[in-house]
CSV table of C-alpha atoms in Angstrom, one decimal:
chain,number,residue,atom,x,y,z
A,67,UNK,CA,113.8,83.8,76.6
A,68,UNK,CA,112.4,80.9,77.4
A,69,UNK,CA,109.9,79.3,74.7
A,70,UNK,CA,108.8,76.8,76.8
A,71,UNK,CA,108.6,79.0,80.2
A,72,UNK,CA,106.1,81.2,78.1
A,73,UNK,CA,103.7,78.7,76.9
A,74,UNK,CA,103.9,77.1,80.3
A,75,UNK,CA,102.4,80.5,82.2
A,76,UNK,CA,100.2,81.2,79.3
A,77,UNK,CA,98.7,78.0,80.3
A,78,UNK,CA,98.2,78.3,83.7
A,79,UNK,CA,96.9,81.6,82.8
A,80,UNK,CA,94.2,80.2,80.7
A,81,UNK,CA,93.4,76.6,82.6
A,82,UNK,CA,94.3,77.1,86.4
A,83,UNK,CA,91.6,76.3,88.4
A,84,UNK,CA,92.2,78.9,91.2
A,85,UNK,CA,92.3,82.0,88.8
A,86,UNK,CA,89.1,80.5,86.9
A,87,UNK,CA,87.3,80.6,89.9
A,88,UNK,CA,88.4,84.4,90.5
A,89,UNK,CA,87.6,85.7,87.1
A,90,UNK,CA,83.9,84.1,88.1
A,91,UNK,CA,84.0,86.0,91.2
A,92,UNK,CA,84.4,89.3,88.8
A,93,UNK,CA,81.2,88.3,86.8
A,94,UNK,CA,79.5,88.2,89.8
A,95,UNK,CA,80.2,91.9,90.9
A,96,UNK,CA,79.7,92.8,87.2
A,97,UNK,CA,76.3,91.5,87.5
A,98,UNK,CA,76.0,93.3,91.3
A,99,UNK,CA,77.2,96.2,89.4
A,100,UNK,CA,74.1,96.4,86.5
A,101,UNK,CA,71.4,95.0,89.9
A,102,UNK,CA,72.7,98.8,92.1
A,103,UNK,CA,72.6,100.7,88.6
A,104,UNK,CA,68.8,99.5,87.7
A,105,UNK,CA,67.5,101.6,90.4
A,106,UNK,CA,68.1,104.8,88.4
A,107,UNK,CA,65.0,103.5,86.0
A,108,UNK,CA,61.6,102.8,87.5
A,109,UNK,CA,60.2,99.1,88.5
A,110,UNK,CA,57.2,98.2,85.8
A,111,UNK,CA,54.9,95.6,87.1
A,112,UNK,CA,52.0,93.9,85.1
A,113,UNK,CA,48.8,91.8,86.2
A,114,UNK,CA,46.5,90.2,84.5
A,115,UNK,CA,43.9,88.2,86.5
A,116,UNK,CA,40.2,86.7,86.3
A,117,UNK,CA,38.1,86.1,89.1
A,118,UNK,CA,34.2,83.9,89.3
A,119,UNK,CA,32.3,84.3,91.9
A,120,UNK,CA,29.0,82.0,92.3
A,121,UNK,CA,26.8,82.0,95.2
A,122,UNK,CA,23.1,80.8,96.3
A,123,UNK,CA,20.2,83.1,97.3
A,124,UNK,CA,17.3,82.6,99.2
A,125,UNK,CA,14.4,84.5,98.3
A,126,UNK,CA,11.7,84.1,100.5
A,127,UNK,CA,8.2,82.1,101.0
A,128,UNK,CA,6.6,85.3,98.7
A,129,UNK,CA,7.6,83.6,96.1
A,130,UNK,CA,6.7,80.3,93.7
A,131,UNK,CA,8.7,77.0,95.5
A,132,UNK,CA,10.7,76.7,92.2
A,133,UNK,CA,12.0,80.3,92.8
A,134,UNK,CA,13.1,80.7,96.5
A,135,UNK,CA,16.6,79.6,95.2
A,136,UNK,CA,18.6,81.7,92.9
A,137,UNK,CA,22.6,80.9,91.4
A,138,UNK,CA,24.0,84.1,91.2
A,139,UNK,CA,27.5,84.1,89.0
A,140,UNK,CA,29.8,86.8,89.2
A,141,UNK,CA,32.9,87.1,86.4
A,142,UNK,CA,35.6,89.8,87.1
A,143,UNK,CA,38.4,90.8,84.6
A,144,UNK,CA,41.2,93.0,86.0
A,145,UNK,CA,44.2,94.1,84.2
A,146,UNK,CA,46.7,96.3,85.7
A,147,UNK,CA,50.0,98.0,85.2
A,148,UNK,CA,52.2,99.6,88.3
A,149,UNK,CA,55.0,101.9,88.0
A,150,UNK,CA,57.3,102.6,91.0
A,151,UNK,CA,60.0,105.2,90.8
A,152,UNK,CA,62.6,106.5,93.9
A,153,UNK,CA,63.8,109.8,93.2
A,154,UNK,CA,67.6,109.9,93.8
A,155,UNK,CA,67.5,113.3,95.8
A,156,UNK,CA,70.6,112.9,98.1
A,157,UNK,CA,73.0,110.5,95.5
A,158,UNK,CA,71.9,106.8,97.4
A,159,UNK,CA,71.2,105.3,94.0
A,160,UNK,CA,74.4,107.0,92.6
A,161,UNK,CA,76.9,105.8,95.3
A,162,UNK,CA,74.7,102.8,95.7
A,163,UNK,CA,75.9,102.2,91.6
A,164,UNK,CA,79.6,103.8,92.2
A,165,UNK,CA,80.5,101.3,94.7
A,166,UNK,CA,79.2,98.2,93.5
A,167,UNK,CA,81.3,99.0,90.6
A,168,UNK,CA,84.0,100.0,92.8
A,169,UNK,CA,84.2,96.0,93.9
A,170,UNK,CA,83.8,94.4,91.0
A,171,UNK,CA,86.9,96.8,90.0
A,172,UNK,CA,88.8,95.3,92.8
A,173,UNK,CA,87.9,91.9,92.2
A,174,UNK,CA,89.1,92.4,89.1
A,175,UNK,CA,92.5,93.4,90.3
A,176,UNK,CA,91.8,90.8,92.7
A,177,UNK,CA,92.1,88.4,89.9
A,178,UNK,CA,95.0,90.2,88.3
A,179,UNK,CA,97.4,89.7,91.6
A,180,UNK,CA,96.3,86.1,91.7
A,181,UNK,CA,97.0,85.9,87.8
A,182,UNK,CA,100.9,87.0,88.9
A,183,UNK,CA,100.8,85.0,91.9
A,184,UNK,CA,99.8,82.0,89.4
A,185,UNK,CA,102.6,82.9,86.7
A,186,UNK,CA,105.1,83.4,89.7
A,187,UNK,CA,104.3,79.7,91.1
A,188,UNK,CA,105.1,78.6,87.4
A,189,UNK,CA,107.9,80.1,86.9
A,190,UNK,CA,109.7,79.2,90.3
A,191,UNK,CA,108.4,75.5,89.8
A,192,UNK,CA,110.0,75.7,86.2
A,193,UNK,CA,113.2,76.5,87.4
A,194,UNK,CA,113.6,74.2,90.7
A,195,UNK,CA,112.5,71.4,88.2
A,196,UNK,CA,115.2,72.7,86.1
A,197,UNK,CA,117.6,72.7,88.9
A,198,UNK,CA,116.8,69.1,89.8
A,199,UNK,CA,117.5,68.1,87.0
A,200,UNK,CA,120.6,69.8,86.5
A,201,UNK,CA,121.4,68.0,89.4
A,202,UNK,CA,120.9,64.9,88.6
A,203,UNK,CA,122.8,65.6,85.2
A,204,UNK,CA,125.7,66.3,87.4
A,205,UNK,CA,125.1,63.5,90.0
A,206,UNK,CA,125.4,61.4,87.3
A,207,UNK,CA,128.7,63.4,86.4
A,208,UNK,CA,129.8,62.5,89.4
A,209,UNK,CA,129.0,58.8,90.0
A,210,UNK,CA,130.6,58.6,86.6
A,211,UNK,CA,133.8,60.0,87.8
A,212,UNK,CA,134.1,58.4,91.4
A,213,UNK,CA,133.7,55.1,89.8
A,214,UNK,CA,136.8,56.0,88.1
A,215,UNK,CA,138.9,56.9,90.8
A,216,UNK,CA,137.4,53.6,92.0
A,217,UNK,CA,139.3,51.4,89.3
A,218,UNK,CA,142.2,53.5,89.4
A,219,UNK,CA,142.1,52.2,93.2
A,220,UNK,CA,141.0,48.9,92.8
A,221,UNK,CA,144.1,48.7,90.1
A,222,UNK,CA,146.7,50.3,92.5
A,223,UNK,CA,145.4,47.8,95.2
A,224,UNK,CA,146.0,45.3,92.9
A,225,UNK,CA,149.7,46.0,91.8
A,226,UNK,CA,150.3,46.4,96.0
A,227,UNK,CA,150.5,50.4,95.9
A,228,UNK,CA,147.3,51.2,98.1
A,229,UNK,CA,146.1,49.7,101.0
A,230,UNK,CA,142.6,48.2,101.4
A,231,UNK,CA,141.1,51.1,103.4
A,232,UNK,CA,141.5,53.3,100.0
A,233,UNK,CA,139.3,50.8,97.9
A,234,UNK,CA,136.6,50.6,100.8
A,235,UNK,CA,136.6,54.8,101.1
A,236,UNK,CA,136.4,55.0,97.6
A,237,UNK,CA,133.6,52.4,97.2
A,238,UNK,CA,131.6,54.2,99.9
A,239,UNK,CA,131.7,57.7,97.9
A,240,UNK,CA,130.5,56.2,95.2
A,241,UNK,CA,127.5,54.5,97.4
A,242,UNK,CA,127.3,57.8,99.0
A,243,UNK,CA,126.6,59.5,96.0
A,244,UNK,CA,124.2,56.7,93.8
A,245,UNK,CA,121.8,57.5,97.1
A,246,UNK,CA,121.3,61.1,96.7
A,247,UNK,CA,119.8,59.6,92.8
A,248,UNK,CA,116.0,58.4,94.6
A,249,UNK,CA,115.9,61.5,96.3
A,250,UNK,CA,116.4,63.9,93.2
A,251,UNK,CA,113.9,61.6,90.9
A,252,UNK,CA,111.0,62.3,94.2
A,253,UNK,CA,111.7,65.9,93.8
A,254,UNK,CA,111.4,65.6,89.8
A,255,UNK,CA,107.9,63.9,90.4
A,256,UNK,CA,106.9,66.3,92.7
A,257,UNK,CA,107.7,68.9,90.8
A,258,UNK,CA,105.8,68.1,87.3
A,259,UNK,CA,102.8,67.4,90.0
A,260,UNK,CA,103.2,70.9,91.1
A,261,UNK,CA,103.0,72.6,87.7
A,262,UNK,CA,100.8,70.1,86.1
A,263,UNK,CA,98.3,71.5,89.0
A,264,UNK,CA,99.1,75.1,88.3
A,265,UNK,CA,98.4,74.6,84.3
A,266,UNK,CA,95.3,73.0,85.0
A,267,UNK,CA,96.3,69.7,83.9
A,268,UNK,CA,96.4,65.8,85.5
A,269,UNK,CA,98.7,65.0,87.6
A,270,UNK,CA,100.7,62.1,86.7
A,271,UNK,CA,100.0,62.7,82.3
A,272,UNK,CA,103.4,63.4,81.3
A,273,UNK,CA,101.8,65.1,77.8
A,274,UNK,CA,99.6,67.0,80.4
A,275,UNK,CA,102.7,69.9,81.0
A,276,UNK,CA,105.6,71.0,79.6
A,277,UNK,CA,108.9,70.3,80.8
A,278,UNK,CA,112.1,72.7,80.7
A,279,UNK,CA,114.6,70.5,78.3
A,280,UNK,CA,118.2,73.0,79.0
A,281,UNK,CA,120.4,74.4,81.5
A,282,UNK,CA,119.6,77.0,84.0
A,283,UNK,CA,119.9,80.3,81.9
A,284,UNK,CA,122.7,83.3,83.0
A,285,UNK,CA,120.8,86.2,84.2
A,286,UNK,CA,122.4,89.9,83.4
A,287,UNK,CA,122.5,92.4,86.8
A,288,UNK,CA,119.4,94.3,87.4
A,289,UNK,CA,119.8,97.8,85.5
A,290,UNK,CA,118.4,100.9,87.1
A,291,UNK,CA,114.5,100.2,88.3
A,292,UNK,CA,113.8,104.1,89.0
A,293,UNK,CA,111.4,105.2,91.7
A,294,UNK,CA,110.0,102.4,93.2
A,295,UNK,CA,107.0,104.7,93.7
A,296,UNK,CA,106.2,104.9,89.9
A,297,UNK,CA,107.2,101.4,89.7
A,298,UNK,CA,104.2,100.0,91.9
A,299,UNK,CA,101.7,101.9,90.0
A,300,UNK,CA,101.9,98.5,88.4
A,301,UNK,CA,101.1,96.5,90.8
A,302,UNK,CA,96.9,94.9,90.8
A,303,UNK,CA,96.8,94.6,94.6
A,304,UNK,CA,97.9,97.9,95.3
A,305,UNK,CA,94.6,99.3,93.0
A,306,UNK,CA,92.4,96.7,94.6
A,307,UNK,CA,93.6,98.3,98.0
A,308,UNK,CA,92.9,101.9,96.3
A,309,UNK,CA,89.8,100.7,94.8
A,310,UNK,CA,88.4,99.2,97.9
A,311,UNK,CA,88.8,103.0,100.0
A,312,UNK,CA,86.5,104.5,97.2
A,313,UNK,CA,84.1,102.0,97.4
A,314,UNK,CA,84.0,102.4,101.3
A,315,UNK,CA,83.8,106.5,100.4
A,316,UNK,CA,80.9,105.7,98.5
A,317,UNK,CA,79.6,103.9,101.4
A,318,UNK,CA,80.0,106.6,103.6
A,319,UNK,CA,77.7,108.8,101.4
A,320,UNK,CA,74.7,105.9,100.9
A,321,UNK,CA,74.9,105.7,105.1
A,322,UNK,CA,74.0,109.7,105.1
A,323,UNK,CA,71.4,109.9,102.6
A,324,UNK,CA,69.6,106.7,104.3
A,325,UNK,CA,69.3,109.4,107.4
A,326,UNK,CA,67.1,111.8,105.0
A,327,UNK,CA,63.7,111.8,103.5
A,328,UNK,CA,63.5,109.8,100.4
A,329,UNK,CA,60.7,110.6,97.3
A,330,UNK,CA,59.3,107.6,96.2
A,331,UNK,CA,56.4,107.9,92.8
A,332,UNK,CA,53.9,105.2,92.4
A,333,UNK,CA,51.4,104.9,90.0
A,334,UNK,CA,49.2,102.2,88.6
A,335,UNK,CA,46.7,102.0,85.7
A,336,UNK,CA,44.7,98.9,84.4
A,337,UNK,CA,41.1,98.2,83.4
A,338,UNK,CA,38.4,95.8,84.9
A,339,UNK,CA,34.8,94.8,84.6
A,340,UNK,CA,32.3,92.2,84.9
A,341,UNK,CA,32.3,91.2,80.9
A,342,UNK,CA,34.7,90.3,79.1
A,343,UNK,CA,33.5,92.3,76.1
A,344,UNK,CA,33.6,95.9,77.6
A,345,UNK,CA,36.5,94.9,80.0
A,346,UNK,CA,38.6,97.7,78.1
A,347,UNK,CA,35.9,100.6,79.0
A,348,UNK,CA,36.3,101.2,82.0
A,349,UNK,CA,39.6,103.1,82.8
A,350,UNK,CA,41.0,102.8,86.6
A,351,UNK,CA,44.1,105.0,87.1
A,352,UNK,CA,45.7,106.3,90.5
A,353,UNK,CA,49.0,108.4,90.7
A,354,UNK,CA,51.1,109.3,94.4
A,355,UNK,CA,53.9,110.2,95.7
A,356,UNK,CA,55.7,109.7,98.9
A,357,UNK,CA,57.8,111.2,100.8
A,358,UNK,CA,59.2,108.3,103.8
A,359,UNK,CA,61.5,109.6,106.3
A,360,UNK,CA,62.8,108.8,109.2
A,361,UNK,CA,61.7,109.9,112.5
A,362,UNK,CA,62.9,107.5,115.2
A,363,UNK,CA,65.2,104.6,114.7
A,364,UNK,CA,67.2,104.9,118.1
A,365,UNK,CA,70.2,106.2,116.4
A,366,UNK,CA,70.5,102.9,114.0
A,367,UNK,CA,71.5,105.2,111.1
A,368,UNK,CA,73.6,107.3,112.4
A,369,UNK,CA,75.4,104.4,114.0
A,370,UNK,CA,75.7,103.1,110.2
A,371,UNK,CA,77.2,106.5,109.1
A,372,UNK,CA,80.0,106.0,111.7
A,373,UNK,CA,80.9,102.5,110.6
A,374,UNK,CA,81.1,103.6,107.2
A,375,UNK,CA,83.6,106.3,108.0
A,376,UNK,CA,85.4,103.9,109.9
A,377,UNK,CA,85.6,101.7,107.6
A,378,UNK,CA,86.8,104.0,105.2
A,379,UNK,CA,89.8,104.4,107.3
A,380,UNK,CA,90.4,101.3,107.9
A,381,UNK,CA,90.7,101.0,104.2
A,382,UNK,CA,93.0,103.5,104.0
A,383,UNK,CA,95.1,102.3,106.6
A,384,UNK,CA,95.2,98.9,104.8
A,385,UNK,CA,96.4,100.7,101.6
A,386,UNK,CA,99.2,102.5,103.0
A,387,UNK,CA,100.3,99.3,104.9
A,388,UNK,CA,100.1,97.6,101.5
A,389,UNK,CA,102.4,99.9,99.8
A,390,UNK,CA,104.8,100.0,102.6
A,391,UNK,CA,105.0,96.4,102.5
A,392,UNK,CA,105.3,96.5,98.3
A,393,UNK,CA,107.9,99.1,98.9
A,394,UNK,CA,109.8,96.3,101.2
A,395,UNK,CA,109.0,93.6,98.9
A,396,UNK,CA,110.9,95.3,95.9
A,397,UNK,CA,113.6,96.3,98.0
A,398,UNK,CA,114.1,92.7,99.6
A,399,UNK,CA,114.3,90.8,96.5
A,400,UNK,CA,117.0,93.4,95.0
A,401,UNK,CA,118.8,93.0,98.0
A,402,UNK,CA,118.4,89.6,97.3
A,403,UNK,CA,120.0,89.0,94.1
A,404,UNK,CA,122.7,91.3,94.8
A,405,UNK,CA,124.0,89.0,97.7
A,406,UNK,CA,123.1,86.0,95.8
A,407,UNK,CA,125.2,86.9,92.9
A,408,UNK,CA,128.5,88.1,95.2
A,409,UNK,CA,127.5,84.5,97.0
A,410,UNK,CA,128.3,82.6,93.3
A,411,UNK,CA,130.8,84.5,92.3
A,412,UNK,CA,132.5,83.6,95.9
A,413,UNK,CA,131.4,79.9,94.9
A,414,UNK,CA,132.4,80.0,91.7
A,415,UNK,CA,135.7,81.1,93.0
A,416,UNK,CA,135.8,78.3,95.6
A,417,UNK,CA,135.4,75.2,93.0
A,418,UNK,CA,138.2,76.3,90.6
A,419,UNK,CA,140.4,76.2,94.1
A,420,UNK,CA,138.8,73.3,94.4
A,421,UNK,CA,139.4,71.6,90.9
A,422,UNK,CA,143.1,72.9,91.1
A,423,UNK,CA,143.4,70.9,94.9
A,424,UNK,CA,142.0,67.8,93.4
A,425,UNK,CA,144.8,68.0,90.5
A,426,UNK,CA,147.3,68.5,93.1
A,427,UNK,CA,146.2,65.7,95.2
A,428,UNK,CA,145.7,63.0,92.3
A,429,UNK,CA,149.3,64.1,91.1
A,430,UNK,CA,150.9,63.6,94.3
A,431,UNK,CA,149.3,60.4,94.6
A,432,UNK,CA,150.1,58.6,92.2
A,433,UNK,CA,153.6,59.7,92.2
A,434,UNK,CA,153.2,58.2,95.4
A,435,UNK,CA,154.1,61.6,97.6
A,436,UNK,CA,150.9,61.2,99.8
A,437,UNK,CA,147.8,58.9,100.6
A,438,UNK,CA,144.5,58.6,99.3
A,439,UNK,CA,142.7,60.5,101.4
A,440,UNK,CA,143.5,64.4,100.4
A,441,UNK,CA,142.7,62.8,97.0
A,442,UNK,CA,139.0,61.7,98.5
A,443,UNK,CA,138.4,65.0,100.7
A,444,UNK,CA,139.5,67.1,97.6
A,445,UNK,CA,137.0,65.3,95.4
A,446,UNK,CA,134.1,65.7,97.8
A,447,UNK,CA,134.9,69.2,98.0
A,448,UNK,CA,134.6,70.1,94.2
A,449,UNK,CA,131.5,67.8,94.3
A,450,UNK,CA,130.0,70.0,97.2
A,451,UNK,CA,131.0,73.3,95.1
A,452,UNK,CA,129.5,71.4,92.0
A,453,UNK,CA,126.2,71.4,93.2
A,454,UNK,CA,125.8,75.1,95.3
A,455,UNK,CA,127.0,76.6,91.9
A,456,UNK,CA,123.6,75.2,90.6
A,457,UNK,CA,121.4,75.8,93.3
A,458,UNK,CA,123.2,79.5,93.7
A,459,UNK,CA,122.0,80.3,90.1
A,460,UNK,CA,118.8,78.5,90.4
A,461,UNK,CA,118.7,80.7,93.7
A,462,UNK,CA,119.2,84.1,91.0
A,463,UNK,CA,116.1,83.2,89.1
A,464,UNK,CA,114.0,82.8,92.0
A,465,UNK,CA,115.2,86.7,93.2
A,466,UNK,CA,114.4,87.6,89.6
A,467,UNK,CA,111.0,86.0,89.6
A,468,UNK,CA,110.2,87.9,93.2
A,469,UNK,CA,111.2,90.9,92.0
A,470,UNK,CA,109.0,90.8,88.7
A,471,UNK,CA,106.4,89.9,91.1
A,472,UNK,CA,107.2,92.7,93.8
A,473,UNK,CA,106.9,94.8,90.8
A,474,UNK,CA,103.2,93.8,89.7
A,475,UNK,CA,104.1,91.6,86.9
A,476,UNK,CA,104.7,94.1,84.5
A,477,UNK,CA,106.1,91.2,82.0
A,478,UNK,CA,102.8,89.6,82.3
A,479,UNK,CA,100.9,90.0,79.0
A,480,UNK,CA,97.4,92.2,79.4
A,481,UNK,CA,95.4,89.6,77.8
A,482,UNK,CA,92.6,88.6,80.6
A,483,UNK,CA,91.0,92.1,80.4
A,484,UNK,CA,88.7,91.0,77.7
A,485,UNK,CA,88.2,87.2,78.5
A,486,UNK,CA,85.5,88.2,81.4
A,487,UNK,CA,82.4,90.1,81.7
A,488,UNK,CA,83.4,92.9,83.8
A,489,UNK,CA,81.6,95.2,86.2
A,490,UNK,CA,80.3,97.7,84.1
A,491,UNK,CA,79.4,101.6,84.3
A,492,UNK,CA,76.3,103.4,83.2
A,493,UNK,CA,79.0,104.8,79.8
A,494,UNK,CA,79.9,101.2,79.4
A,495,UNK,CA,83.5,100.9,81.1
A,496,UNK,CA,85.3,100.4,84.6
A,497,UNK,CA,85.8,104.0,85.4
């Protein structure tokens, strides 16, 4: 429900560096994709050309002086027009075609796992930066209220009720506590560096990025997911890991149908002569066909046959390791909120004890019943609980943000699938 959050990923989505470079990556294997498909029409070549030829001949004593030497010129015109055709017998061209598309359909979900990565990265930096600077709202809280337990000591000390020692322990909390202020404004810095670089901007702009401008927000408990199974179906690597076995199937079938005869149709016609005039007369035509196989190659294809199909299961063992490790993904980070959230509702817990020992301790002394040190240890102790209450529920968010991640992003709007060229089929779509 944040405004700001969305607008910030939307951005990255649109500007980051990183996933611009991938989606280029996909127009590449788009345009791989249309190079394996050409070879189901023929290759047309044209040639046009013109040729003179001049040379000197010697004719003999028989004849006059003036004659014995003759230029002869010779002017040729040829114009021709080749055709070559392979005849897809055994299915090269048509695995040749299916797999090329088959990568440019994982680089596409390539690019979509990135794209979640990307939002993830967002998200996570949001909320830290968030965090930080809850933290700093609080540290300032804080320096706010030691300062005045400080006067309240400084004034007891002067009315002869507390000893020196309290004023000096008193001013050193509050020294304690003004140092922890450089160290959250380098982690603020950092931060907007961070996303400013994940949306594309320049680092060091502040109108470059957005900035989140309220409180961490209260997530609800994770209702019931279903089976993680149909959950996953969701998730772009998982395809690209699917994807990437059917290109290496397709493979498999190229490697065979290299080891058989292939059917190859040439043909040329064009026309040539000496003048210029008649050049388009005379009529030269051929027509063959080929049939190439192989006879002996020392077992080189065969050999490529079985790395294809080992390939192909080394694909598939890939996948299933893939999906294991999704399954474990989804199940960690639901794991991990539901610990996280006990751990701040034991926190939570643990400052109000807190809060009620500090009242108990400022009471008692100033009616004089004890010194000023439970006072200081009580205080520290509510500032401690203070600040794990904010980085336990920044802590929440960043289970949330796994788990919508584990899960493939499905909150991540579909709107890159049109903003590339993509590899395309013979029909016109990634089957």
């Amino acid at each position: 429900g944040d405004a700001g959050l969305d607008r910030s990923v939307e951005r990255a989505l649109t500007d980051n560096r990183d996933l611009g470079a991938s989606w280029a990556r996909v127009k590449q294997a788009g345009a791989l994709a249309r190079q394996a498909g050409a070879g189901w029409w023929p290759r047309v070549e044209a040639s046009v050309g013109a040729g003179i030829q001049q040379r000197t001949m010697f004719l003999g004593d028989s004849v006059p002086e003036a004659f014995q030497e003759q230029e002869i010129r010779s002017e040729s015109y040829p114009v021709s027009v080749g055709v070559a055709y392979e005849v897809d017998l055994w299915g090269r061209v048509a695995n040749l075609e299916a797999a090329a598309v088959a990568d440019g359909r994982s680089l596409e979900a390539d690019s979509r796992a990135l794209a979640v990565t990307i939002a993830a990265q967002v998200s996570e930096s949001w909320f830290l930066l968030a965090e930080q600077q809850a933290l700093l709202g609080l540290l300032d809280q804080q320096i706010a209220v030691a300062e005045t337990y400080l006067a309240l000591v400084e004034a007891r000390f002067r009315q002869g009720l507390a000893p020196a020692l309290d004023v000096r322990q008193q001013r050193q909390e509050v020294s304690r506590l003004e140092a922890q202020r450089p160290l959250l404004l380098g982690r603020i810095s950092a931060l907007r560096t961070q996303l400013a670089v994940l949306q594309g901007g320049v680092p060091g702009e502040k109108t470059s990025i957005l900035m989140p401008d309220g409180a961490l927000p209260v997530l609800e408990p994770v209702g019931d997911l279903g089976l993680p199974s149909q959950l996953l179906r969701a998730r772009p690597d998982l395809a690209a890991a699917l994807v990437r076995v059917a290109a290496a199937d397709h493979r498999v079938a190229v490697a065979i149908a290299e080891r058989f005869p292939s059917l190859r149709l040439t043909g040329s016609t064009g026309f040539q002569d000496r003048e210029l005039s008649s050049l388009f007369g005379n009529w030269v035509w051929n027509l063959a066909g080929n049939l190439v196989a192989p006879l002996f190659e020392g077992g080189r294809r065969k050999a490529a046959v079985e790395r294809s199909r080992a390939l192909v299961e080394e694909r598939v063992h890939q996948y299933a390791g893939a999906v294991m490790r999704a399954v474990g993904e989804v199940e960690d980070a639901l794991s991990g909120e539901r610990h996280h959230r006990a751990h701040l509702e034991g926190l939570e817990v643990q400052l109000g004890h807190a809060r009620a020992t500090l009242e108990e301790a400022h009471r008692r002394y100033l009616e004089g019943l004890n010194p000023y040190l439970p006072v200081l240890t009580a205080l520290q102790a509510v500032q401690r609980a203070e600040q794990q209450v904010v980085g336990a529920r920044r802590q929440l968010l960043s289970d949330r943000i796994q788990l919508g991640r584990a899960l493939g992003g499905v909150w991540l709007p579909q709107r890159t699938a049109g903003a590339v060229d993509v590899p395309l089929s013979k029909q016109g779509e990634i089957r």
